[in-house]
Amino acid sequence: VSDPHGIWAGVIGHPVKHSLSPLIHGAWLKAAGIEGLYAPIEASPDGFEAMVRAKIAEGYAGLNVTVPFKTQALELAETATFRALDAGAANLLTFRGGRIHADNTDGVGLLAAFAEQAPQWQAHAAPVTILGAGGAARGAAVALEDAGCPQIRIVNRTAEKAEVLAQALGGAVVAMTGREAFEGVGAVINATSAGLLGGELEAPLDATPEGCVVMDMTYVPVLTAFLAHAEGLGRPVVDGLSMLIGQAKPSFQAFFGQPPPDTDVRSLAIAELARR
Ligand code: NDP
């Protein structure tokens, strides 16, 4: 740790070097004039708990958690918010008096992204289709149900996993297949890692009604092929960078005790992505 003063936090993952969180939090810290540090922390696949304990011992205030440790993060915590328990995962750990507390701000980030880039969208107005059945899809489904969405349709390459998720969550969450899953929806959200893994995502977006908002959690590039396809059909789009910044805001508040300043971190992140 280079800066021995102030409040320390960071993001833990494997790999973590591509994370934009140090850039975002670092810019906020500087603009707010807070003495502190936000570090990228690499943990080996089986070294998550040991690394978290080491950071507690070093005096860290907390950590954001990214792939592949979000489930382990919740398991490690002594206390957790309902939204983290419902999502079955934590992206935010805070340490007070040596105790680990888990939260999940990905749902907040998702809804903030819609509010910012598609303010006309209303959660309660129509069903929403989520592509994917992993951790991100689960978190999104929980946040949408909390926001009053009447039906959440899970569509996944491996259909059985969509069924398992729908059964686990129950309520307004259902598993669906085919074009039917895209008819009459108010939004479609890509929560798969297809783009990240270089795969093509097949989804009949032409079956969605006009005005349906299309969102992609993937943010490299910011305008993904999926979003470009949606724009070609005239659909309004919401990008994953907006969600990333949206989840970072409550994390910053939790670590540093104040909301982040009004700094244009989006432009900084886009410049950094262009540089890579
Ligand atoms: P998981 O590994 O838990 O789930 C991956 C999902 O993607 C599975 O449903 C899998 O389907 C599906 N998938 C993978 N490849 C393909 C493909 N080629 N075609 C169709 N489906 C595919 O990942 P997470 O849920 O943790 O994360 C998903 C994505 O969301 C990641 O890209 C992550 O970076 C992003 N994310 C972004 C955030 C943000 O702030 N913008 C926040 C959180 C996540 P199957 O079951 O068939 O294998």
Coordinates of N, CA, C and O in Angstrom, one line a residue, residues 68-178:
P68 N -14.6 -14.0 -9.7 CA -15.8 -15.0 -9.5 C -16.2 -15.1 -8.0 O -16.6 -16.2 -7.7
F69 N -16.0 -14.1 -7.3 CA -16.1 -14.3 -5.8 C -17.4 -13.8 -5.1 O -17.5 -13.8 -3.9
K70 N -18.4 -13.4 -5.9 CA -19.6 -12.7 -5.3 C -20.4 -13.6 -4.4 O -20.9 -13.2 -3.4
T71 N -20.5 -14.9 -4.8 CA -21.2 -15.9 -3.9 C -20.4 -16.2 -2.6 O -21.0 -16.2 -1.5
Q72 N -19.1 -16.4 -2.8 CA -18.2 -16.6 -1.6 C -18.3 -15.4 -0.7 O -18.2 -15.6 0.5
A73 N -18.4 -14.2 -1.2 CA -18.4 -13.0 -0.4 C -19.6 -13.0 0.5 O -19.5 -12.7 1.7
L74 N -20.7 -13.4 0.0 CA -21.9 -13.5 0.9 C -21.8 -14.6 1.9 O -22.1 -14.3 3.1
E75 N -21.2 -15.7 1.6 CA -21.0 -16.8 2.5 C -20.1 -16.4 3.7 O -20.2 -16.9 4.8
L76 N -19.1 -15.6 3.3 CA -18.1 -15.2 4.3 C -18.6 -14.2 5.4 O -18.1 -14.1 6.5
A77 N -19.7 -13.5 5.0 CA -20.2 -12.4 5.8 C -20.9 -12.9 7.1 O -21.6 -13.9 7.0
E78 N -20.8 -12.1 8.2 CA -21.6 -12.4 9.4 C -23.0 -11.8 9.3 O -23.9 -12.4 9.9
T79 N -23.1 -10.7 8.6 CA -24.4 -10.1 8.5 C -24.6 -9.6 7.0 O -23.6 -9.5 6.3
A80 N -25.8 -9.5 6.6 CA -26.1 -9.2 5.1 C -27.4 -8.5 5.0 O -28.3 -8.7 5.8
T81 N -27.5 -7.6 4.0 CA -28.8 -7.0 3.7 C -29.7 -8.0 3.0 O -29.2 -9.0 2.4
F82 N -31.0 -7.7 3.0 CA -32.0 -8.6 2.4 C -31.7 -8.7 0.9 O -31.8 -9.7 0.3
R83 N -31.3 -7.5 0.3 CA -31.1 -7.6 -1.2 C -29.9 -8.5 -1.5 O -29.9 -9.1 -2.6
A84 N -28.9 -8.5 -0.7 CA -27.7 -9.5 -0.9 C -28.2 -10.9 -0.7 O -27.9 -11.8 -1.5
L85 N -29.0 -11.2 0.3 CA -29.4 -12.5 0.6 C -30.3 -13.0 -0.5 O -30.2 -14.1 -1.0
D86 N -31.2 -12.1 -1.0 CA -32.1 -12.5 -2.1 C -31.4 -12.7 -3.4 O -31.7 -13.7 -4.2
A87 N -30.4 -11.9 -3.7 CA -29.6 -12.1 -4.9 C -28.6 -13.3 -4.8 O -28.1 -13.8 -5.8
G88 N -28.4 -13.8 -3.5 CA -27.5 -14.9 -3.3 C -26.0 -14.5 -3.6 O -25.2 -15.4 -3.8
A89 N -25.7 -13.2 -3.6 CA -24.4 -12.8 -3.9 C -24.1 -11.4 -3.3 O -25.1 -10.6 -3.1
A90 N -22.9 -11.1 -3.1 CA -22.5 -9.7 -2.6 C -21.4 -9.1 -3.5 O -20.5 -9.8 -3.8
N91 N -21.6 -7.8 -3.8 CA -20.6 -7.1 -4.5 C -19.9 -6.1 -3.6 O -19.0 -5.3 -4.1
L92 N -20.4 -6.0 -2.4 CA -19.8 -5.0 -1.4 C -19.7 -5.6 0.0 O -20.7 -6.1 0.5
L93 N -18.5 -5.6 0.5 CA -18.2 -6.0 1.9 C -17.7 -4.8 2.7 O -16.9 -4.1 2.2
T94 N -18.3 -4.6 3.9 CA -17.7 -3.6 4.7 C -17.3 -4.2 6.0 O -17.9 -5.2 6.5
F95 N -16.3 -3.7 6.6 CA -15.7 -4.2 7.8 C -15.8 -3.2 9.0 O -15.2 -2.2 8.9
R96 N -16.6 -3.6 10.0 CA -16.7 -2.7 11.2 C -16.4 -3.6 12.4 O -17.1 -4.6 12.6
G97 N -15.4 -3.2 13.2 CA -15.1 -3.9 14.4 C -14.7 -5.4 14.1 O -15.1 -6.3 14.8
G98 N -14.1 -5.6 12.9 CA -13.6 -6.9 12.5 C -14.7 -7.8 12.0 O -14.5 -8.9 11.6
R99 N -16.0 -7.3 12.0 CA -17.1 -8.1 11.4 C -17.3 -7.8 10.0 O -17.2 -6.6 9.6
I100 N -17.7 -8.8 9.2 CA -17.9 -8.6 7.8 C -19.4 -8.5 7.5 O -20.2 -9.4 7.8
H101 N -19.7 -7.4 6.8 CA -21.1 -7.1 6.4 C -21.2 -7.1 4.9 O -20.5 -6.5 4.2
A102 N -22.2 -7.9 4.4 CA -22.4 -8.0 2.9 C -23.6 -7.2 2.4 O -24.6 -7.1 3.0
D103 N -23.4 -6.6 1.2 CA -24.5 -5.9 0.6 C -24.4 -6.2 -0.9 O -23.4 -6.7 -1.4
N104 N -25.4 -5.9 -1.7 CA -25.4 -6.0 -3.1 C -26.0 -4.8 -3.7 O -27.2 -4.5 -3.6
T105 N -25.1 -4.0 -4.4 CA -25.6 -2.7 -5.0 C -25.7 -2.8 -6.5 O -25.9 -1.8 -7.2
D106 N -25.6 -4.1 -7.1 CA -25.8 -4.2 -8.5 C -27.2 -3.9 -9.0 O -27.4 -3.3 -10.1
G107 N -28.2 -4.2 -8.2 CA -29.6 -3.9 -8.5 C -29.8 -2.4 -8.5 O -30.5 -1.9 -9.4
V108 N -29.2 -1.7 -7.5 CA -29.3 -0.3 -7.5 C -28.7 0.3 -8.8 O -29.2 1.2 -9.4
G109 N -27.6 -0.3 -9.2 CA -26.8 0.2 -10.4 C -27.7 0.0 -11.6 O -27.7 0.9 -12.5
L110 N -28.3 -1.2 -11.7 CA -29.2 -1.5 -12.9 C -30.3 -0.5 -13.0 O -30.5 0.1 -14.1
L111 N -31.0 -0.2 -11.9 CA -32.1 0.7 -11.9 C -31.7 2.1 -12.2 O -32.4 2.9 -12.9
A112 N -30.5 2.5 -11.6 CA -30.0 3.8 -11.9 C -29.6 4.0 -13.3 O -29.8 5.1 -13.9
A113 N -29.1 3.0 -14.0 CA -28.8 3.0 -15.4 C -30.1 3.3 -16.3 O -30.1 4.1 -17.2
F114 N -31.1 2.6 -15.9 CA -32.4 2.8 -16.6 C -32.9 4.2 -16.4 O -33.3 4.9 -17.3
A115 N -32.8 4.7 -15.1 CA -33.3 6.0 -14.8 C -32.5 7.1 -15.5 O -33.1 8.1 -16.0
E116 N -31.2 6.8 -15.7 CA -30.4 7.8 -16.4 C -30.6 7.8 -17.9 O -30.7 8.9 -18.5
Q117 N -30.6 6.6 -18.5 CA -30.5 6.6 -20.0 C -31.9 6.2 -20.6 O -32.0 6.4 -21.9
A118 N -32.8 5.7 -19.9 CA -34.2 5.5 -20.4 C -35.2 5.9 -19.4 O -36.0 5.1 -18.9
P119 N -35.2 7.2 -19.0 CA -36.1 7.7 -17.9 C -37.6 7.4 -18.2 O -38.4 7.4 -17.2
Q120 N -38.0 7.2 -19.4 CA -39.4 6.9 -19.8 C -39.8 5.5 -19.3 O -41.0 5.2 -19.1
W121 N -38.8 4.6 -19.1 CA -39.1 3.2 -18.7 C -39.6 3.2 -17.3 O -39.1 3.8 -16.4
Q122 N -40.7 2.3 -17.1 CA -41.2 2.1 -15.7 C -41.3 0.7 -15.4 O -41.8 -0.1 -16.2
A123 N -40.7 0.3 -14.3 CA -40.6 -1.1 -13.9 C -42.0 -1.8 -13.9 O -42.1 -3.0 -14.3
H124 N -43.0 -1.1 -13.4 CA -44.3 -1.8 -13.2 C -45.1 -1.9 -14.5 O -46.2 -2.5 -14.5
A125 N -44.7 -1.2 -15.6 CA -45.5 -1.1 -16.8 C -45.7 -2.4 -17.6 O -46.7 -2.6 -18.2
A126 N -44.6 -3.2 -17.7 CA -44.7 -4.4 -18.6 C -43.7 -5.4 -18.1 O -42.7 -5.1 -17.3
P127 N -43.8 -6.7 -18.6 CA -42.8 -7.7 -18.3 C -41.4 -7.3 -18.8 O -41.3 -6.5 -19.7
V128 N -40.4 -7.9 -18.1 CA -39.0 -7.7 -18.6 C -38.4 -9.0 -18.8 O -38.6 -10.0 -18.1
T129 N -37.6 -9.1 -19.9 CA -36.9 -10.4 -20.3 C -35.4 -10.2 -19.9 O -34.8 -9.3 -20.3
I130 N -34.9 -11.2 -19.2 CA -33.5 -11.2 -18.8 C -32.9 -12.4 -19.6 O -33.3 -13.6 -19.5
L131 N -31.8 -12.1 -20.3 CA -31.0 -13.2 -21.0 C -29.9 -13.6 -20.0 O -29.1 -12.8 -19.6
G132 N -29.8 -14.9 -19.7 CA -28.8 -15.4 -18.8 C -29.5 -15.9 -17.5 O -30.6 -15.5 -17.2
A133 N -28.8 -16.8 -16.9 CA -29.3 -17.4 -15.6 C -28.2 -17.5 -14.6 O -28.3 -18.4 -13.7
G134 N -27.2 -16.7 -14.7 CA -26.1 -16.7 -13.7 C -26.3 -15.7 -12.6 O -27.5 -15.3 -12.4
G135 N -25.3 -15.3 -11.9 CA -25.4 -14.4 -10.8 C -26.0 -13.1 -11.1 O -26.8 -12.5 -10.4
A136 N -25.5 -12.5 -12.3 CA -26.0 -11.2 -12.7 C -27.5 -11.2 -13.0 O -28.2 -10.3 -12.7
A137 N -27.9 -12.3 -13.7 CA -29.4 -12.4 -14.0 C -30.2 -12.5 -12.7 O -31.2 -11.9 -12.6
R138 N -29.7 -13.3 -11.8 CA -30.4 -13.5 -10.5 C -30.6 -12.1 -9.8 O -31.6 -11.8 -9.3
G139 N -29.5 -11.4 -9.7 CA -29.5 -10.1 -9.0 C -30.5 -9.1 -9.7 O -31.2 -8.4 -9.1
A140 N -30.5 -9.2 -11.0 CA -31.3 -8.3 -11.8 C -32.8 -8.7 -11.6 O -33.7 -7.8 -11.4
A141 N -33.1 -10.0 -11.6 CA -34.5 -10.4 -11.4 C -35.0 -10.0 -10.0 O -36.1 -9.5 -9.9
V142 N -34.2 -10.1 -9.0 CA -34.5 -9.7 -7.6 C -34.8 -8.2 -7.6 O -35.8 -7.7 -7.0
A143 N -33.9 -7.4 -8.2 CA -34.1 -5.9 -8.2 C -35.4 -5.5 -8.9 O -36.1 -4.6 -8.5
L144 N -35.6 -6.2 -10.1 CA -36.8 -5.8 -10.8 C -38.1 -6.2 -10.1 O -39.1 -5.5 -10.1
E145 N -38.1 -7.3 -9.4 CA -39.3 -7.8 -8.7 C -39.5 -6.8 -7.5 O -40.6 -6.3 -7.3
D146 N -38.4 -6.4 -6.8 CA -38.6 -5.4 -5.8 C -39.1 -4.1 -6.3 O -39.8 -3.3 -5.6
A147 N -38.8 -3.7 -7.6 CA -39.2 -2.5 -8.2 C -40.6 -2.5 -8.7 O -41.1 -1.5 -9.2
G148 N -41.3 -3.7 -8.6 CA -42.7 -3.8 -9.0 C -42.9 -4.3 -10.4 O -44.0 -4.2 -10.9
C149 N -41.9 -4.9 -11.0 CA -42.1 -5.5 -12.3 C -43.1 -6.6 -12.3 O -43.0 -7.5 -11.5
P150 N -44.1 -6.6 -13.2 CA -45.2 -7.6 -13.1 C -44.8 -9.0 -13.5 O -45.3 -10.0 -13.0
Q151 N -43.8 -9.2 -14.4 CA -43.3 -10.5 -14.7 C -41.9 -10.4 -15.2 O -41.5 -9.5 -16.0
I152 N -41.0 -11.3 -14.7 CA -39.6 -11.3 -15.1 C -39.4 -12.7 -15.8 O -39.5 -13.7 -15.2
R153 N -39.0 -12.6 -17.1 CA -38.9 -13.8 -17.9 C -37.4 -14.1 -18.0 O -36.6 -13.3 -18.6
I154 N -37.0 -15.3 -17.6 CA -35.6 -15.7 -17.7 C -35.5 -16.6 -19.0 O -36.1 -17.6 -19.1
V155 N -34.6 -16.2 -19.9 CA -34.3 -16.9 -21.1 C -32.8 -17.3 -21.1 O -31.9 -16.4 -20.9
N156 N -32.5 -18.5 -21.2 CA -31.0 -18.9 -21.1 C -30.7 -20.0 -22.1 O -31.5 -20.8 -22.5
R157 N -29.4 -19.9 -22.6 CA -28.9 -20.9 -23.5 C -29.2 -22.3 -23.0 O -29.7 -23.1 -23.7
T158 N -28.8 -22.5 -21.8 CA -29.1 -23.8 -21.1 C -30.5 -23.7 -20.4 O -30.6 -23.1 -19.3
A159 N -31.6 -24.1 -21.1 CA -32.9 -23.8 -20.6 C -33.2 -24.3 -19.2 O -33.9 -23.7 -18.4
E160 N -32.5 -25.5 -18.8 CA -32.8 -26.1 -17.5 C -32.3 -25.1 -16.4 O -32.9 -25.0 -15.3
K161 N -31.2 -24.3 -16.7 CA -30.7 -23.4 -15.6 C -31.7 -22.3 -15.4 O -31.9 -21.7 -14.3
A162 N -32.4 -21.9 -16.5 CA -33.5 -20.8 -16.4 C -34.6 -21.4 -15.5 O -35.1 -20.7 -14.6
E163 N -35.0 -22.6 -15.7 CA -36.0 -23.3 -14.9 C -35.6 -23.3 -13.4 O -36.4 -23.0 -12.5
V164 N -34.4 -23.7 -13.1 CA -33.9 -23.8 -11.8 C -34.0 -22.4 -11.1 O -34.4 -22.3 -9.9
L165 N -33.5 -21.4 -11.8 CA -33.5 -20.0 -11.3 C -35.0 -19.6 -11.0 O -35.3 -19.0 -9.9
A166 N -35.8 -19.8 -12.0 CA -37.2 -19.3 -11.8 C -37.9 -20.0 -10.6 O -38.6 -19.4 -9.8
Q167 N -37.6 -21.3 -10.4 CA -38.1 -22.0 -9.3 C -37.6 -21.5 -8.0 O -38.3 -21.4 -7.0
A168 N -36.3 -21.2 -8.0 CA -35.7 -20.7 -6.7 C -36.2 -19.4 -6.3 O -36.5 -19.1 -5.1
L169 N -36.5 -18.5 -7.3 CA -37.0 -17.2 -7.0 C -38.5 -17.1 -6.8 O -39.0 -16.4 -6.0
G170 N -39.2 -17.9 -7.7 CA -40.7 -17.9 -7.6 C -41.3 -16.5 -7.9 O -40.7 -15.7 -8.6
G171 N -42.4 -16.2 -7.3 CA -43.1 -14.9 -7.5 C -43.3 -14.6 -8.9 O -43.9 -15.4 -9.7
A172 N -42.8 -13.5 -9.4 CA -43.1 -13.0 -10.7 C -42.0 -13.5 -11.7 O -42.1 -13.2 -12.9
V173 N -41.1 -14.3 -11.3 CA -40.0 -14.8 -12.1 C -40.4 -16.1 -12.8 O -40.7 -17.1 -12.1
V174 N -40.4 -16.2 -14.1 CA -40.7 -17.4 -14.9 C -39.6 -17.7 -15.9 O -38.9 -16.8 -16.3
A175 N -39.5 -18.9 -16.3 CA -38.5 -19.3 -17.3 C -39.3 -19.4 -18.7 O -40.4 -19.9 -18.7
M176 N -38.7 -18.9 -19.7 CA -39.4 -18.9 -21.0 C -38.4 -19.2 -22.1 O -37.1 -19.1 -22.0
T177 N -38.9 -19.7 -23.3 CA -38.1 -19.9 -24.5 C -38.8 -19.4 -25.7 O -40.0 -19.1 -25.7
G178 N -38.0 -19.2 -26.8 CA -38.6 -18.8 -28.1 C -38.9 -17.3 -28.2 O -38.7 -16.5 -27.3

